Amino acid sequence: WRHPARSALRSILCLLGIYAPLWALLGSDTASFAVLKPQVAAHRVRTDEGLALPTNAGRRNGAVNRIGEEISASDDEMLLAAELREAAKNADWREAQRVLSIYDGSNTKVLTAGMQAALRCKKYQDGAAIFEQLKAREAALDLPAYT
């Protein structure tokens, strides 16, 4: 003989077993696994971590922009650029510094290869310094200098 209270209790527990987890996952704000935080702008994170690079948007770039125009280089400069690309490929900043230390010119191809090596080696301040050298020497900047 089945007791009606026991049968009702069993039905309620069965319903709670089905609907309670669904309610907890879908309907309750307090059952969330993550706390939503507002996203912080990337430049603010870089500034807070001391990794921001100084910029001055109001000042004109002294460099000559020649997007799409080929910039010539001597055979020696092409060799230095190749050495810098190889150092970048191997993430060898010491080798890139060695190559840059023996070069005193201002060819965009060589210095752009040096910038790329700095970026590959995560030497962002050094890469920015090379870009500033290009601008200060009013070197012709092509697309790779900006990428």
C-alpha positions as MATLAB code, in Angstrom:
seq = 'WRHPARSALRSILCLLGIYAPLWALLGSDTASFAVLKPQVAAHRVRTDEGLALPTNAGRRNGAVNRIGEEISASDDEMLLAAELREAAKNADWREAQRVLSIYDGSNTKVLTAGMQAALRCKKYQDGAAIFEQLKAREAALDLPAYT';
ca = [
       0.000    0.000    0.000;
       1.489    3.334   -1.083;
       1.314    6.330    1.160;
       0.101    9.488   -0.709;
       2.517   11.821    1.114;
       5.469    9.623    0.177;
       4.389    9.565   -3.461;
       4.009   13.376   -3.545;
       7.397   13.821   -1.883;
       8.999   11.531   -4.449;
       7.414   13.562   -7.290;
       8.631   16.844   -5.805;
      12.167   15.515   -5.370;
      12.164   14.211   -8.931;
      11.091   17.600  -10.281;
      13.674   19.386   -8.151;
      16.352   16.997   -9.429;
      15.513   17.972  -12.991;
      14.743   21.695  -12.701;
      17.098   22.860   -9.943;
      20.322   22.337  -11.947;
      18.792   24.009  -14.997;
      17.703   26.976  -12.908;
      21.137   27.221  -11.296;
      22.929   27.196  -14.655;
      20.555   29.324  -16.681;
      18.502   31.482  -14.388;
      20.599   32.491  -11.430;
      23.109   35.337  -11.472;
      24.757   34.036   -8.305;
      25.524   30.596   -9.765;
      27.965   31.995  -12.327;
      31.472   30.594  -12.588;
      33.070   33.847  -13.671;
      32.893   37.376  -12.463;
      32.548   39.803  -15.329;
      35.022   42.663  -15.261;
      35.174   45.569  -17.642;
      37.832   45.083  -20.324;
      40.893   47.275  -19.896;
      42.277   48.984  -22.987;
      45.543   47.477  -24.248;
      47.388   50.815  -24.165;
      46.463   51.222  -20.498;
      47.818   47.740  -19.690;
      51.079   48.542  -21.527;
      51.347   51.855  -19.673;
      50.688   50.230  -16.297;
      53.340   47.580  -16.996;
      55.890   50.152  -18.186;
      55.866   48.844  -21.760;
      54.222   51.815  -23.472;
      56.213   53.590  -26.144;
      56.079   57.374  -26.321;
      54.136   58.757  -29.253;
      53.372   62.235  -30.403;
      50.502   62.260  -32.868;
      50.626   66.023  -33.312;
      54.206   66.110  -34.614;
      54.861   65.496  -38.290;
      57.001   62.536  -39.182;
      60.243   63.884  -40.616;
      60.711   60.752  -42.709;
      59.877   60.513  -46.367;
      57.110   57.970  -46.912;
      57.519   55.961  -50.071;
      54.894   53.266  -49.868;
      55.130   50.991  -52.905;
      58.419   52.497  -54.120;
      61.510   50.297  -54.171;
      64.393   51.513  -51.972;
      67.836   50.599  -53.288;
      70.625   49.067  -51.228;
      74.229   48.137  -51.930;
      75.367   44.509  -51.967;
      76.957   44.977  -48.521;
      73.725   46.445  -47.156;
      71.708   43.561  -48.617;
      74.123   41.132  -46.935;
      73.700   42.906  -43.579;
      69.920   42.871  -43.988;
      70.062   39.127  -44.718;
      72.159   38.558  -41.579;
      69.633   40.531  -39.541;
      66.737   38.530  -40.998;
      68.543   35.321  -40.055;
      69.122   36.623  -36.526;
      65.404   37.489  -36.338;
      64.451   34.029  -37.566;
      66.589   32.492  -34.801;
      65.488   35.087  -32.211;
      69.184   35.865  -31.660;
      69.286   39.446  -30.386;
      73.034   39.336  -29.650;
      73.782   38.552  -33.288;
      71.411   41.302  -34.433;
      73.138   43.780  -32.118;
      76.533   42.711  -33.461;
      75.403   43.330  -37.047;
      73.786   46.659  -36.164;
      76.910   47.789  -34.303;
      79.078   47.506  -37.429;
      76.584   49.391  -39.611;
      76.657   53.182  -39.516;
      74.457   53.905  -42.524;
      70.795   54.759  -42.722;
      69.480   52.380  -45.364;
      65.864   51.541  -44.703;
      66.257   47.875  -45.672;
      69.023   47.279  -43.132;
      67.380   49.189  -40.302;
      63.973   47.644  -41.006;
      65.564   44.200  -40.760;
      67.057   45.347  -37.440;
      63.616   46.475  -36.243;
      62.112   43.129  -37.212;
      64.886   41.331  -35.318;
      64.178   43.451  -32.255;
      60.481   42.647  -32.440;
      61.090   38.926  -32.941;
      63.391   38.964  -29.908;
      60.795   40.904  -27.873;
      63.108   43.911  -27.597;
      60.322   46.406  -28.284;
      62.124   49.459  -26.897;
      65.147   48.700  -29.093;
      62.907   48.289  -32.139;
      61.252   51.626  -31.402;
      64.695   53.225  -31.044;
      65.678   51.951  -34.498;
      62.458   53.388  -35.940;
      63.247   56.720  -34.284;
      66.720   56.563  -35.913;
      65.069   56.132  -39.292;
      62.823   59.110  -38.654;
      65.661   61.287  -37.307;
      67.804   60.563  -40.369;
      64.800   61.349  -42.565;
      65.255   57.997  -44.236;
      62.768   56.917  -46.860;
      60.250   54.656  -45.149;
      58.581   51.892  -47.093;
      55.802   49.523  -46.089;
      58.035   46.985  -44.240;
      59.252   49.793  -41.960;
      55.701   50.132  -40.671;
      54.909   46.423  -40.303;
];
